mmCIF file of C-alpha atoms in Angstrom:
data_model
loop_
_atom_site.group_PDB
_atom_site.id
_atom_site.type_symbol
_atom_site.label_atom_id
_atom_site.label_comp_id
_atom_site.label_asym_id
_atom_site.label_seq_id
_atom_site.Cartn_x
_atom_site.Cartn_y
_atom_site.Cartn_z
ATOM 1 C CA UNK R 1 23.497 -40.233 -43.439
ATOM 2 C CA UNK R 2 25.924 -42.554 -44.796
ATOM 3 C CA UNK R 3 28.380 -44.169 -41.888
ATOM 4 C CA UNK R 4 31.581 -43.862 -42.641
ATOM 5 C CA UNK R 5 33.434 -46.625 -41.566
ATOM 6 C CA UNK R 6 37.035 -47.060 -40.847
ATOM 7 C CA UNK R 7 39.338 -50.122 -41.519
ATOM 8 C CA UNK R 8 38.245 -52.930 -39.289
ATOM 9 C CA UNK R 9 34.874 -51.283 -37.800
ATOM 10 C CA UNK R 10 32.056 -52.312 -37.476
ATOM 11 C CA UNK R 11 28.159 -50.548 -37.460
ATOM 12 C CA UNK R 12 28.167 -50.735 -33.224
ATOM 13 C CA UNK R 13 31.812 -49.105 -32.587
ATOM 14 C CA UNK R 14 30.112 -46.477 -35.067
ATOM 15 C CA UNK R 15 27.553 -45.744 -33.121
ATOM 16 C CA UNK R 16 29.334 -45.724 -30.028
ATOM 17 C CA UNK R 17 31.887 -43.391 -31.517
ATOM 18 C CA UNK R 18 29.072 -41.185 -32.291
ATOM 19 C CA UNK R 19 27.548 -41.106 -29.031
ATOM 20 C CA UNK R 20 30.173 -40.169 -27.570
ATOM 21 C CA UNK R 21 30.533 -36.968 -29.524
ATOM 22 C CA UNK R 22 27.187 -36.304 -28.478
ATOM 23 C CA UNK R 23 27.471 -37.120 -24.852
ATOM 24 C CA UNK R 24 30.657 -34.338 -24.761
ATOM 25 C CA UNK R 25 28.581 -31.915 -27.008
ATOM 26 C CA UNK R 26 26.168 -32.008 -24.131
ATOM 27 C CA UNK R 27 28.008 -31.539 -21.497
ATOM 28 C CA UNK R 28 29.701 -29.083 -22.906
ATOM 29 C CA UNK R 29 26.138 -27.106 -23.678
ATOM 30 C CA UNK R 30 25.256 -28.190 -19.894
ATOM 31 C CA UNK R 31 28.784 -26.164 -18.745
ATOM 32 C CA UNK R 32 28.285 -23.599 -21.294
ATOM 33 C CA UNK R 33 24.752 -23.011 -20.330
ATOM 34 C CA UNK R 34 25.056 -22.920 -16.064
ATOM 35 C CA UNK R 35 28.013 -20.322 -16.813
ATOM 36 C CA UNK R 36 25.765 -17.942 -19.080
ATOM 37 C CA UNK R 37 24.015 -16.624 -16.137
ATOM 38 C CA UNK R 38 24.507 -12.359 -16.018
ATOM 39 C CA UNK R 39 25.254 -9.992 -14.230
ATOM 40 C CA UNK R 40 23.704 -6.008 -14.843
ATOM 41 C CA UNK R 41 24.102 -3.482 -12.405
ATOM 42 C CA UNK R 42 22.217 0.412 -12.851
ATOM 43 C CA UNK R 43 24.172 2.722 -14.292
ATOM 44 C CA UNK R 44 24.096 4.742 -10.863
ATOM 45 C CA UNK R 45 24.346 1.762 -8.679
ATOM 46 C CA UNK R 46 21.387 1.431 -6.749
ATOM 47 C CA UNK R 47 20.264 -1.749 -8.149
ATOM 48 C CA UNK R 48 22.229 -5.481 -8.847
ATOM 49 C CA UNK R 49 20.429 -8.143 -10.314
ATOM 50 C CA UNK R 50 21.325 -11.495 -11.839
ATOM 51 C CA UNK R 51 19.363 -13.624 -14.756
ATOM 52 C CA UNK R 52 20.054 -16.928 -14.758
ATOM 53 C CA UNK R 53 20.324 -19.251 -18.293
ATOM 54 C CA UNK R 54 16.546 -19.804 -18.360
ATOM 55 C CA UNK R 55 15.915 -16.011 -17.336
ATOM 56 C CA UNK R 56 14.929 -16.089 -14.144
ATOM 57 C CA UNK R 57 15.567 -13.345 -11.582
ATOM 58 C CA UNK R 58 17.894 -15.201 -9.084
ATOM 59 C CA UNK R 59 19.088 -11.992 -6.916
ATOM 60 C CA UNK R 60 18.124 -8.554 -6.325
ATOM 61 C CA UNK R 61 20.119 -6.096 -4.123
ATOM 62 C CA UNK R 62 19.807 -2.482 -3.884
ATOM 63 C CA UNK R 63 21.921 0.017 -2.837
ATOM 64 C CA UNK R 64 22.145 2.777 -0.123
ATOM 65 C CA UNK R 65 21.091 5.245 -3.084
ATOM 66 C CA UNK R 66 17.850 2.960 -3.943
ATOM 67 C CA UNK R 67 16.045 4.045 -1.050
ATOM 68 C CA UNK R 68 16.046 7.799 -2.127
ATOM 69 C CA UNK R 69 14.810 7.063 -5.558
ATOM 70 C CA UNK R 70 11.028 6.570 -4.764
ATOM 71 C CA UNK R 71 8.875 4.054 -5.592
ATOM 72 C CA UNK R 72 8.171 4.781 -9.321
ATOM 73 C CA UNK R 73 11.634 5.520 -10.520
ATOM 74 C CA UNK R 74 13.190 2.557 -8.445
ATOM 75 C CA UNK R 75 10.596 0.295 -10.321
ATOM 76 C CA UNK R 76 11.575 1.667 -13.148
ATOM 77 C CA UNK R 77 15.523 1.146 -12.740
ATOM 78 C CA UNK R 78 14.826 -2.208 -11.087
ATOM 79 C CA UNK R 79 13.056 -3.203 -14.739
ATOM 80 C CA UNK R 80 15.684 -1.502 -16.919
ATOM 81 C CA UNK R 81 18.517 -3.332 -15.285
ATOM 82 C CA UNK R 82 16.532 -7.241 -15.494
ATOM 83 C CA UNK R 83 16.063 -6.662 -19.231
ATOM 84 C CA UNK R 84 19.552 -5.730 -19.805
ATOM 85 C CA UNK R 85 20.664 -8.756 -17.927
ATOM 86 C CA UNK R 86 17.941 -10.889 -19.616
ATOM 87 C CA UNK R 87 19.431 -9.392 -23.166
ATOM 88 C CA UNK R 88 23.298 -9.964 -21.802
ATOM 89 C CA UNK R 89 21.963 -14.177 -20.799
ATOM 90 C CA UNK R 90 20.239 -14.686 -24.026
ATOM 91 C CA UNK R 91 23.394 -13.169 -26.460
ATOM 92 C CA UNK R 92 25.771 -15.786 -24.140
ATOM 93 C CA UNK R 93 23.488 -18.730 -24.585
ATOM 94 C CA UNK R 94 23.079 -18.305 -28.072
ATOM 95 C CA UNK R 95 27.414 -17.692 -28.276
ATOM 96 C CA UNK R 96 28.159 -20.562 -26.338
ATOM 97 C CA UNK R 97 25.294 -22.831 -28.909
ATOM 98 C CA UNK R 98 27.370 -21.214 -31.795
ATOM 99 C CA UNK R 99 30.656 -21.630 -30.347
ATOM 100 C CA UNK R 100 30.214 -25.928 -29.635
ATOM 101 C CA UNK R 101 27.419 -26.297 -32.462
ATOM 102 C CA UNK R 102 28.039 -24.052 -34.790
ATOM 103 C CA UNK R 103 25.873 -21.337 -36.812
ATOM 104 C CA UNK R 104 23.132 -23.960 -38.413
ATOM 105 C CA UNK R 105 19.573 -24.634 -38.577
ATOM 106 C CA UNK R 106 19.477 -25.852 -35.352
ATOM 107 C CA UNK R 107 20.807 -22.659 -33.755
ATOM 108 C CA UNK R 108 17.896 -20.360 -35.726
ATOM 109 C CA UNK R 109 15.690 -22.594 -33.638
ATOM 110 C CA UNK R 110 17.409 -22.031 -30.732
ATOM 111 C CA UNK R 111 16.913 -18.203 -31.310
ATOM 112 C CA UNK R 112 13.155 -18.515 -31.695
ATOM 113 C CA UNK R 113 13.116 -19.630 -28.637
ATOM 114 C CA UNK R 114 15.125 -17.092 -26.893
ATOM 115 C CA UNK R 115 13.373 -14.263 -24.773
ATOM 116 C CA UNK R 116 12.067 -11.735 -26.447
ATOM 117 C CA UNK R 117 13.671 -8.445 -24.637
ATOM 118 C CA UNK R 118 11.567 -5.465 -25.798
ATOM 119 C CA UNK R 119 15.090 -2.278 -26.845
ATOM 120 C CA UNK R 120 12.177 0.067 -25.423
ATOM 121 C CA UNK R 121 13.418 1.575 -22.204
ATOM 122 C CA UNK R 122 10.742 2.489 -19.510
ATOM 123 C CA UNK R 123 10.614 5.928 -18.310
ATOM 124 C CA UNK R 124 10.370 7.180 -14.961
ATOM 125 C CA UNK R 125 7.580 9.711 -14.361
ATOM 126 C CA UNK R 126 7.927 12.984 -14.959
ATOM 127 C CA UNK R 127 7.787 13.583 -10.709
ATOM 128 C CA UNK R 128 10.208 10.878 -9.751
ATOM 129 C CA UNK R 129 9.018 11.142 -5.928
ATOM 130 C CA UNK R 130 5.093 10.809 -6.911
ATOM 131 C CA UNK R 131 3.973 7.640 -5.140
ATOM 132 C CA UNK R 132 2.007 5.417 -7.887
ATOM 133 C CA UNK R 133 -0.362 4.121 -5.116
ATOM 134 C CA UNK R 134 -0.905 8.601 -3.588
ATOM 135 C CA UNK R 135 -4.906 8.936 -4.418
ATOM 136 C CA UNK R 136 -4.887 11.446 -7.513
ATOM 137 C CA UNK R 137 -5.782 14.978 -7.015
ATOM 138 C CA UNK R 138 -9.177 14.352 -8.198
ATOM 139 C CA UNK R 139 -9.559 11.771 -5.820
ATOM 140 C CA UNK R 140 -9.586 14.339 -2.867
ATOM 141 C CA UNK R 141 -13.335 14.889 -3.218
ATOM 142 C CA UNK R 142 -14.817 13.852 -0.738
ATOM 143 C CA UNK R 143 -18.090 11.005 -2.020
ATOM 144 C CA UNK R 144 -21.875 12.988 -1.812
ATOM 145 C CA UNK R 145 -23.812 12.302 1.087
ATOM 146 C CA UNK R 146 -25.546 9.057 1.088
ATOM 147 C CA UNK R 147 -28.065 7.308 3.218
ATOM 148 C CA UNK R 148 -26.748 6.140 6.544
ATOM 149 C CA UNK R 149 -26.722 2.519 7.148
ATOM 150 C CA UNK R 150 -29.071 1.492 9.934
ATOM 151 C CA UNK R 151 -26.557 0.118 12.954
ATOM 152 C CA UNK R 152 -26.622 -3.396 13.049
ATOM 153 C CA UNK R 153 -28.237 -5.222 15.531
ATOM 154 C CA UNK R 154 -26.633 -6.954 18.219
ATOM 155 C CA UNK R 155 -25.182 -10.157 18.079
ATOM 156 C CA UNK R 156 -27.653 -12.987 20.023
ATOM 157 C CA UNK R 157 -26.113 -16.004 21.567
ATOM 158 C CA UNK R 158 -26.598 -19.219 19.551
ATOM 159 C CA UNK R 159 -28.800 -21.072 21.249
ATOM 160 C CA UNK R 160 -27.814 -24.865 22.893
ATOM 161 C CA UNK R 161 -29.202 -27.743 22.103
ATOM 162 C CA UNK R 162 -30.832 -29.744 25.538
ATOM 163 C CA UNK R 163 -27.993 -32.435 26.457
ATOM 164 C CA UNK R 164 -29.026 -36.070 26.571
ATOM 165 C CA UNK R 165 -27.260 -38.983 28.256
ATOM 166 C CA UNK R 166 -26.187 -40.878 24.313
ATOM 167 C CA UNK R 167 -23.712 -36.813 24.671
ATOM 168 C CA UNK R 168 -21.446 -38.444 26.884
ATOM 169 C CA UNK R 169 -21.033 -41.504 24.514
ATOM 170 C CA UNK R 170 -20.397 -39.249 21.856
ATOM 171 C CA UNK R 171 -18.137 -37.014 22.961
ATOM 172 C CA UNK R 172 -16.104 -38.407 25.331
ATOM 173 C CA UNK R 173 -13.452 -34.784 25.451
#
């Protein structure tokens, strides 16, 4: 890079002229970056969550409706609605980039390292009230007969060692 000097500057107002630039393009990312967190909510309601810039889950809340979804297909909705929050983060992070940066080099990299969020949508069972952790139906046989374990025997008191007179010393309590 060449500097390009005005009249009357010198190499040191250069560079603090171009610090600056850098010091407001960062805060700006810092601003632009807290306010990308998102918001998704279930189509039907039941579930809220919010994804924060570096896609975290930062809140979950369910609604009365959640409760009567079962296990499975709550899951299910709970996971649908984090990747489509994850998905609405990432697309404002990589806007706001864009927006202060521009479309470069630098904001390909930026998109490389962006979460991947997988378009496949997860599907509820077919029996949305089937509890994932019920035994299966070929669980309800019963095991074959084994040998019984012998009872155990019952447990002796350890035995004490005699006292001496150095105890006392020793443990004063």
């Amino acid at each position: 890079m060449q500097p390009n000097f005005e009249a009357g500057e010198d190499f040191a107002l250069l560079l603090e002229r171009e610090a600056g630039k850098l010091q407001e393009k960062a805060s700006a990312l810092t601003a632009a970056f807290t306010a990308s967190a998102s918001t998704a909510r279930s189509s039907d309601g039941s579930v809220t969550v919010k994804v924060e810039a570096n896609g975290s889950l930062s809140s979950i809340e369910f609604g009365n409706r959640a409760c009567t979804l079962g296990p499975a297909r709550l899951s299910s909705l709970v996971m649908q609605t984090v990747r489509e929050a994850q998905r609405n983060t990432a697309d404002r992070l990589i806007e706001s980039y864009i927006g202060i940066n521009g479309d470069d080099q630098a904001a390909e990299l930026v998109r490389t390292f962006m979460p991947k969020v997988d378009d496949v949508e997860e599907t509820a069972p077919e029996n949305p009230e089937q509890n994932k952790w019920a035994p299966e139906a070929h669980d309800d046989v019963p095991p074959p007969p084994g040998r019984p374990m012998p009872p155990s025997p019952p447990a002796s008191p350890r035995p004490r060692r005699p006292v001496t007179s150095d105890d006392d010393e020793m443990r004063p309590w």
